[in-house]
Tab-separated table of C-alpha atoms in Angstrom:
chain	number	residue	atom	x	y	z
I	1	MET	CA	150.648	89.807	142.832
I	2	ARG	CA	149.028	92.323	140.355
I	3	THR	CA	145.395	92.075	140.649
I	4	PRO	CA	143.303	91.465	137.273
I	5	ARG	CA	141.842	94.233	135.987
I	6	ILE	CA	137.904	93.322	135.687
I	7	GLN	CA	136.164	95.412	132.656
I	8	VAL	CA	132.543	95.652	132.882
I	9	GLN	CA	130.825	95.113	129.325
I	10	PRO	CA	128.432	96.938	127.893
I	11	THR	CA	124.798	95.900	128.068
I	12	ASP	CA	122.997	97.875	125.850
I	13	ALA	CA	121.080	96.846	123.137
I	14	ARG	CA	124.081	97.527	120.452
I	15	ARG	CA	126.257	95.007	122.216
I	16	LEU	CA	123.556	92.238	123.435
I	17	PRO	CA	122.750	89.312	120.968
I	18	ARG	CA	119.789	90.368	118.751
I	19	ASP	CA	117.675	87.466	120.115
I	20	ILE	CA	118.038	88.935	123.382
I	21	ALA	CA	117.657	92.577	122.846
I	22	PRO	CA	114.491	93.579	121.434
I	23	SER	CA	112.369	96.662	122.218
I	24	THR	CA	109.597	95.405	124.363
I	25	PHE	CA	107.913	98.725	124.868
I	26	GLY	CA	107.804	99.155	120.762
I	27	LEU	CA	106.736	95.492	120.036
I	28	THR	CA	103.784	96.251	122.540
I	29	ALA	CA	102.651	99.412	121.067
I	30	ALA	CA	102.494	97.806	117.840
I	31	ALA	CA	100.842	95.081	118.987
I	32	ALA	CA	98.275	96.866	120.878
I	33	LEU	CA	97.538	98.635	117.599
I	34	ALA	CA	95.796	95.066	116.160
I	35	PRO	CA	93.066	95.067	118.668
I	36	ILE	CA	92.340	98.552	118.729
I	37	LEU	CA	91.593	98.475	114.939
I	38	TRP	CA	89.772	94.633	115.282
I	39	GLY	CA	87.367	96.866	117.845
I	40	THR	CA	86.020	98.704	114.939
I	41	THR	CA	84.794	95.282	113.531
I	42	TYR	CA	81.548	95.358	115.248
I	43	LEU	CA	80.707	98.832	113.925
I	44	VAL	CA	81.893	97.981	110.271
I	45	THR	CA	79.795	94.638	110.079
I	46	THR	CA	76.915	95.987	111.757
I	47	GLU	CA	76.677	99.335	109.829
I	48	LEU	CA	78.200	98.767	106.464
I	49	LEU	CA	78.394	95.075	105.455
I	50	PRO	CA	75.367	93.311	104.096
I	51	ARG	CA	73.112	91.102	106.482
I	52	ASP	CA	73.632	87.527	107.157
I	53	ARG	CA	76.321	86.985	105.301
I	54	PRO	CA	79.358	86.122	107.925
I	55	MET	CA	81.134	83.614	105.689
I	56	THR	CA	81.815	86.227	102.929
I	57	ALA	CA	82.747	88.729	105.403
I	58	SER	CA	85.107	86.109	106.636
I	59	VAL	CA	86.592	85.472	103.293
I	60	LEU	CA	86.759	89.002	101.879
I	61	ARG	CA	88.612	90.092	105.215
I	62	ALA	CA	90.951	87.064	104.849
I	63	VAL	CA	91.886	86.148	101.319
I	64	PRO	CA	92.678	89.578	99.823
I	65	ALA	CA	94.738	90.624	102.672
I	66	GLY	CA	96.976	87.606	102.514
I	67	LEU	CA	97.228	88.254	98.858
I	68	LEU	CA	98.819	91.449	99.431
I	69	LEU	CA	101.248	90.311	102.356
I	70	LEU	CA	102.139	87.543	99.741
I	71	LEU	CA	103.242	89.977	97.344
I	72	ILE	CA	105.195	92.168	99.788
I	73	ALA	CA	106.899	88.894	101.183
I	74	PRO	CA	106.441	86.359	98.162
I	75	GLY	CA	107.546	82.652	99.060
I	76	ILE	CA	106.035	79.009	100.152
I	77	PRO	CA	106.564	77.480	103.408
I	78	ILE	CA	109.571	75.420	103.667
I	79	LYS	CA	108.914	71.568	104.146
I	80	GLY	CA	108.662	70.883	107.869
I	81	TRP	CA	106.612	73.611	108.607
I	82	ARG	CA	103.491	73.454	105.638
I	83	LEU	CA	101.338	71.709	108.236
I	84	LYS	CA	102.328	73.717	111.830
I	85	THR	CA	101.341	76.971	108.658
I	86	ALA	CA	98.431	75.030	107.986
I	87	THR	CA	97.267	74.359	111.424
I	88	LEU	CA	97.794	78.254	112.388
I	89	GLY	CA	95.929	79.504	110.033
I	90	VAL	CA	93.098	77.430	110.556
I	91	LEU	CA	92.896	78.279	114.417
I	92	ASN	CA	93.929	82.125	113.618
I	93	ILE	CA	91.924	82.594	110.591
I	94	GLY	CA	89.803	79.676	109.151
I	95	LEU	CA	87.967	78.877	112.578
I	96	PHE	CA	88.462	82.490	114.682
I	97	PHE	CA	87.006	84.813	111.420
I	98	PRO	CA	83.485	82.898	111.220
I	99	MET	CA	82.876	82.295	115.017
I	100	LEU	CA	83.770	86.132	115.145
I	101	PHE	CA	81.381	87.022	112.645
I	102	VAL	CA	78.550	84.495	113.546
I	103	ALA	CA	78.788	86.097	117.256
I	104	ALA	CA	78.604	90.158	116.018
I	105	TYR	CA	75.666	89.250	114.009
I	106	ARG	CA	74.142	87.330	116.658
I	107	LEU	CA	75.033	88.819	119.966
I	108	PRO	CA	75.286	92.287	121.607
I	109	GLY	CA	78.601	93.454	121.105
I	110	GLY	CA	78.751	93.219	124.764
I	111	ILE	CA	77.939	89.498	125.350
I	112	ALA	CA	80.654	88.891	122.688
I	113	ALA	CA	83.338	90.982	124.184
I	114	VAL	CA	82.898	89.425	127.674
I	115	VAL	CA	83.104	86.085	126.392
I	116	GLY	CA	86.392	87.030	124.219
I	117	SER	CA	88.020	89.127	127.276
I	118	ALA	CA	88.496	85.522	128.697
I	119	GLN	CA	91.231	84.809	126.176
I	120	PRO	CA	93.939	85.642	128.334
I	121	LEU	CA	92.535	83.208	131.077
I	122	VAL	CA	92.335	80.366	128.548
I	123	ILE	CA	95.732	80.975	127.557
I	124	ILE	CA	97.530	81.162	130.867
I	125	ALA	CA	95.690	77.659	131.981
I	126	MET	CA	96.761	76.415	128.169
I	127	SER	CA	100.237	77.135	128.953
I	128	THR	CA	100.497	75.981	132.229
I	129	ALA	CA	98.897	72.677	131.619
I	130	PHE	CA	101.833	71.964	128.706
I	131	GLY	CA	104.531	73.393	130.682
I	132	TRP	CA	105.092	75.743	127.999
I	133	GLY	CA	105.337	78.414	130.307
I	134	ARG	CA	105.729	80.001	134.445
I	135	THR	CA	102.231	81.893	135.074
I	136	ARG	CA	103.017	84.248	138.152
I	137	PRO	CA	100.033	84.813	140.249
I	138	VAL	CA	100.011	88.677	139.176
I	139	GLN	CA	99.301	87.604	135.792
I	140	ILE	CA	96.148	85.644	136.598
I	141	GLY	CA	95.254	88.368	139.107
I	142	TRP	CA	95.238	91.302	136.383
I	143	ALA	CA	93.477	89.031	133.683
I	144	VAL	CA	90.736	88.630	136.026
I	145	VAL	CA	91.067	92.414	136.646
I	146	ALA	CA	90.575	93.249	133.067
I	147	VAL	CA	87.827	90.381	132.225
I	148	ALA	CA	85.639	91.808	135.635
I	149	GLY	CA	85.857	95.600	133.711
I	150	ILE	CA	84.600	94.023	130.574
I	151	ALA	CA	81.773	92.275	132.143
I	152	LEU	CA	80.931	95.653	133.833
I	153	THR	CA	81.585	97.584	130.670
I	154	ALA	CA	79.023	95.156	128.928
I	155	THR	CA	76.041	95.343	131.466
I	156	SER	CA	73.216	96.360	130.292
I	157	GLY	CA	69.555	96.259	131.432
I	158	THR	CA	68.246	93.647	128.889
I	159	ILE	CA	70.369	90.747	127.829
I	160	GLY	CA	69.161	88.690	125.328
I	161	LEU	CA	71.352	85.138	124.790
I	162	ASP	CA	71.477	83.633	121.442
I	163	PRO	CA	72.813	80.346	122.063
I	164	LEU	CA	74.317	79.841	118.573
I	165	GLY	CA	75.965	83.006	118.820
I	166	LEU	CA	77.101	82.769	122.517
I	167	ALA	CA	78.581	79.061	121.248
I	168	ALA	CA	80.336	81.059	118.316
I	169	ALA	CA	81.895	83.366	120.783
I	170	VAL	CA	83.573	80.584	123.068
I	171	ILE	CA	84.965	78.612	120.081
I	172	GLY	CA	86.210	81.604	118.355
I	173	THR	CA	88.006	82.670	121.859
I	174	ALA	CA	89.597	79.025	122.352
I	175	SER	CA	90.736	79.119	118.709
I	176	MET	CA	92.276	82.288	119.016
I	177	ALA	CA	94.176	81.441	122.234
I	178	THR	CA	95.250	77.928	121.128
I	179	GLY	CA	96.713	79.939	118.052
I	180	ILE	CA	98.319	82.498	119.858
I	181	VAL	CA	100.216	79.852	122.506
I	182	LEU	CA	101.481	77.665	119.127
I	183	THR	CA	102.607	80.726	117.473
I	184	ARG	CA	104.857	81.916	120.553
I	185	ARG	CA	105.987	77.818	120.519
I	186	TRP	CA	106.681	77.581	116.966
I	187	GLY	CA	107.948	80.650	116.289
I	188	VAL	CA	108.566	81.146	112.802
I	189	PRO	CA	110.425	78.947	109.863
I	190	PRO	CA	114.421	79.630	109.609
I	191	ASN	CA	115.544	82.048	106.854
I	192	THR	CA	111.569	82.910	106.839
I	193	ILE	CA	110.127	86.745	106.601
I	194	PRO	CA	107.107	86.838	109.200
I	195	LEU	CA	104.886	88.142	106.457
I	196	ASN	CA	105.350	85.228	104.660
I	197	SER	CA	103.835	83.202	107.561
I	198	THR	CA	101.322	85.795	107.963
I	199	ALA	CA	100.188	85.659	104.422
I	200	TRP	CA	100.125	82.218	104.512
I	201	GLN	CA	97.818	81.989	107.230
I	202	LEU	CA	95.069	84.326	106.231
I	203	LEU	CA	95.284	82.341	102.380
I	204	VAL	CA	94.806	79.188	104.228
I	205	GLY	CA	92.087	80.420	106.449
I	206	GLY	CA	90.388	82.154	103.309
I	207	VAL	CA	90.468	78.818	101.786
I	208	VAL	CA	88.968	76.769	104.670
I	209	ILE	CA	85.972	79.297	105.201
I	210	LEU	CA	84.787	79.575	101.162
I	211	PRO	CA	83.215	76.528	100.947
I	212	LEU	CA	80.989	77.583	103.973
I	213	ILE	CA	79.141	80.736	102.399
I	214	PRO	CA	76.575	78.614	100.273
I	215	ILE	CA	75.705	76.270	103.745
I	216	VAL	CA	75.693	79.408	106.514
I	217	ASP	CA	75.128	82.655	104.381
I	218	ASP	CA	71.523	83.778	103.812
I	219	GLY	CA	69.838	86.688	102.054
I	220	PRO	CA	71.048	88.822	99.251
I	221	LEU	CA	74.779	89.439	98.242
I	222	SER	CA	74.343	93.268	97.654
I	223	ILE	CA	77.397	94.879	97.684
I	224	ASP	CA	77.331	98.918	97.714
I	225	ALA	CA	79.427	101.294	98.081
I	226	GLN	CA	79.373	101.227	102.027
I	227	ALA	CA	80.254	97.781	101.754
I	228	VAL	CA	83.074	97.979	99.372
I	229	ILE	CA	84.355	100.471	102.432
I	230	GLY	CA	83.287	98.105	104.798
I	231	TYR	CA	85.367	95.075	103.338
I	232	ALA	CA	88.554	97.002	102.296
I	233	TRP	CA	88.695	98.599	105.660
I	234	LEU	CA	88.143	94.943	107.072
I	235	SER	CA	91.096	93.373	105.056
I	236	MET	CA	93.643	96.003	104.668
I	237	ILE	CA	93.557	97.504	107.907
I	238	GLY	CA	91.704	94.908	110.026
I	239	GLY	CA	93.355	92.253	108.512
I	240	ALA	CA	96.733	92.704	106.546
I	241	MET	CA	97.861	95.197	108.792
I	242	ALA	CA	96.662	94.164	112.339
I	243	TYR	CA	97.756	90.394	111.832
I	244	ALA	CA	101.311	91.587	110.624
I	245	LEU	CA	101.458	93.487	113.752
I	246	TRP	CA	99.716	91.053	115.884
I	247	PHE	CA	101.531	87.911	114.638
I	248	ARG	CA	105.221	90.019	115.175
I	249	GLY	CA	104.243	90.692	118.780
I	250	ALA	CA	102.759	86.924	119.347
I	251	ARG	CA	106.141	85.488	118.171
I	252	THR	CA	108.021	87.763	120.811
I	253	LEU	CA	106.341	88.880	123.738
I	254	PRO	CA	105.285	86.151	126.263
I	255	SER	CA	101.530	84.585	125.728
I	256	ALA	CA	100.154	86.386	128.799
I	257	SER	CA	101.166	89.973	127.900
I	258	ILE	CA	99.918	89.649	124.166
I	259	SER	CA	96.771	87.904	125.007
I	260	LEU	CA	95.968	90.985	127.518
I	261	LEU	CA	96.429	93.492	124.890
I	262	GLY	CA	92.998	91.598	123.232
I	263	ILE	CA	91.405	93.223	125.993
I	264	LEU	CA	91.655	96.500	124.145
I	265	SER	CA	89.561	95.410	121.346
I	266	PRO	CA	86.326	95.459	123.120
I	267	LEU	CA	87.283	98.361	124.773
I	268	THR	CA	87.490	100.016	121.416
I	269	ALA	CA	84.086	98.114	120.142
I	270	ALA	CA	82.356	100.092	123.072
I	271	ALA	CA	84.302	103.533	122.630
I	272	LEU	CA	83.061	103.342	119.067
I	273	GLY	CA	79.532	102.928	119.680
I	274	TRP	CA	78.909	105.501	122.728
I	275	ILE	CA	81.065	108.095	120.149
I	276	VAL	CA	79.748	106.948	116.626
I	277	LEU	CA	76.659	105.347	117.428
I	278	GLY	CA	75.624	107.406	120.524
I	279	GLN	CA	74.849	104.250	122.823
I	280	ASN	CA	74.685	105.508	126.366
I	281	MET	CA	77.096	104.146	129.034
I	282	THR	CA	76.043	104.443	132.694
I	283	GLY	CA	78.592	104.853	135.186
I	284	LEU	CA	79.017	101.163	136.083
I	285	GLN	CA	79.658	101.096	132.832
I	286	CYS	CA	82.437	103.272	132.695
I	287	ALA	CA	84.076	102.459	135.835
I	288	GLY	CA	84.222	98.899	134.170
I	289	PHE	CA	85.614	100.189	130.835
I	290	GLY	CA	88.276	101.750	133.487
I	291	ILE	CA	89.226	98.817	135.444
I	292	ALA	CA	89.966	96.718	132.172
I	293	LEU	CA	91.888	99.010	130.913
I	294	ILE	CA	94.167	99.380	134.061
I	295	GLY	CA	94.079	95.374	134.093
I	296	SER	CA	95.241	95.177	130.386
I	297	ILE	CA	98.036	97.809	130.561
I	298	ALA	CA	99.227	96.830	134.343
I	299	GLY	CA	99.606	92.898	133.328
I	300	GLN	CA	102.047	94.354	130.427
I	301	PHE	CA	104.341	95.439	132.809
I	302	ALA	CA	103.506	92.226	135.965
I	303	THR	CA	105.008	90.020	132.860
I	304	ALA	CA	107.831	92.110	131.785
I	305	ARG	CA	111.065	90.325	133.305
I	306	PRO	CA	114.603	89.901	132.401
I	307	PRO	CA	115.079	86.966	129.904
I	308	ARG	CA	116.598	84.112	130.826
I	309	SER	CA	116.979	82.596	127.748
I	310	SER	CA	120.398	79.938	127.462
I	311	ASN	CA	121.999	82.743	124.961
I	312	TYR	CA	121.864	85.404	127.460
I	313	SER	CA	123.475	83.151	130.277
I	314	ARG	CA	126.192	82.155	127.716
I	315	TYR	CA	126.631	85.667	127.219
I	316	GLN	CA	126.983	86.349	130.690
I	317	ARG	CA	129.556	83.542	131.075
I	318	ASN	CA	131.588	84.236	128.377
I	319	SER	CA	131.823	88.090	129.543
I	320	PHE	CA	133.128	87.123	132.806
I	321	PHE	CA	135.754	84.300	131.764
I	322	SER	CA	136.917	87.001	129.102
I	323	SER	CA	137.616	89.502	131.745
I	324	ARG	CA	139.332	87.101	134.143
I	325	ASN	CA	141.478	86.509	131.206
I	326	LYS	CA	142.460	89.935	130.377
């Protein structure tokens, strides 16, 4: 009796279905650039922008970036996805941006960083509560390590807490965490360029913020050369470019992984404060910087696991039976 020869099917990225063979490293590296760019927000806000104009800064960051991306990827969200797009626009932009700038104006950068660094824990809790993802203990562990590192980095001799600024930081953290979870859950509308979805989120968020300018903002709006540079940086680089990379990663990478990358934002802010503003860092703060960086990077390896989607399982079964029939 002739023994059938089993042929081993190639398993490289060229032969696997496209939805299960993306370059995780490339996606992670690209998404990591977004929080690094966002880490410049505190420096740009305090050094270049007019004082007491958080809503103006939010609108000028979101709307021009949205229009630019809409020119690159034109189109209108399809029916059935417009409410989802608007919801994500409010969570990721319309609510998060104002809270971010209020916290930046009213809190020391370190305190805002500590609150924001808790975002991975919020995401893990939400995903677990709604049954939208399995959370491994090692993921929680590295998230706690990263938060502890940020807390050490933000320590200073005297800390003054502004209640409104602290509340804004908490709301902003919860808003972005919810947006990340839903972005990962909903994905992208069929036959839609992801940049188009990002563009509409930025535009929706900017429109939501616009009526708040006369209510919240105070002081004269004096736009000099420094302010133009600051707004242009926040809109084009920290807005259009950063959010395009971030949402691309948020739709593909596990929620816990993408949220741990957010730790890079306060670390960048701390590094810029030390390098550009001449803010001294104690030995304890340097140790915290390293601990947070280790937690963020190690969390990426801890969350990486082979895909177990139904498509992948079906591919394996088909490969096995096709080899049996040869």
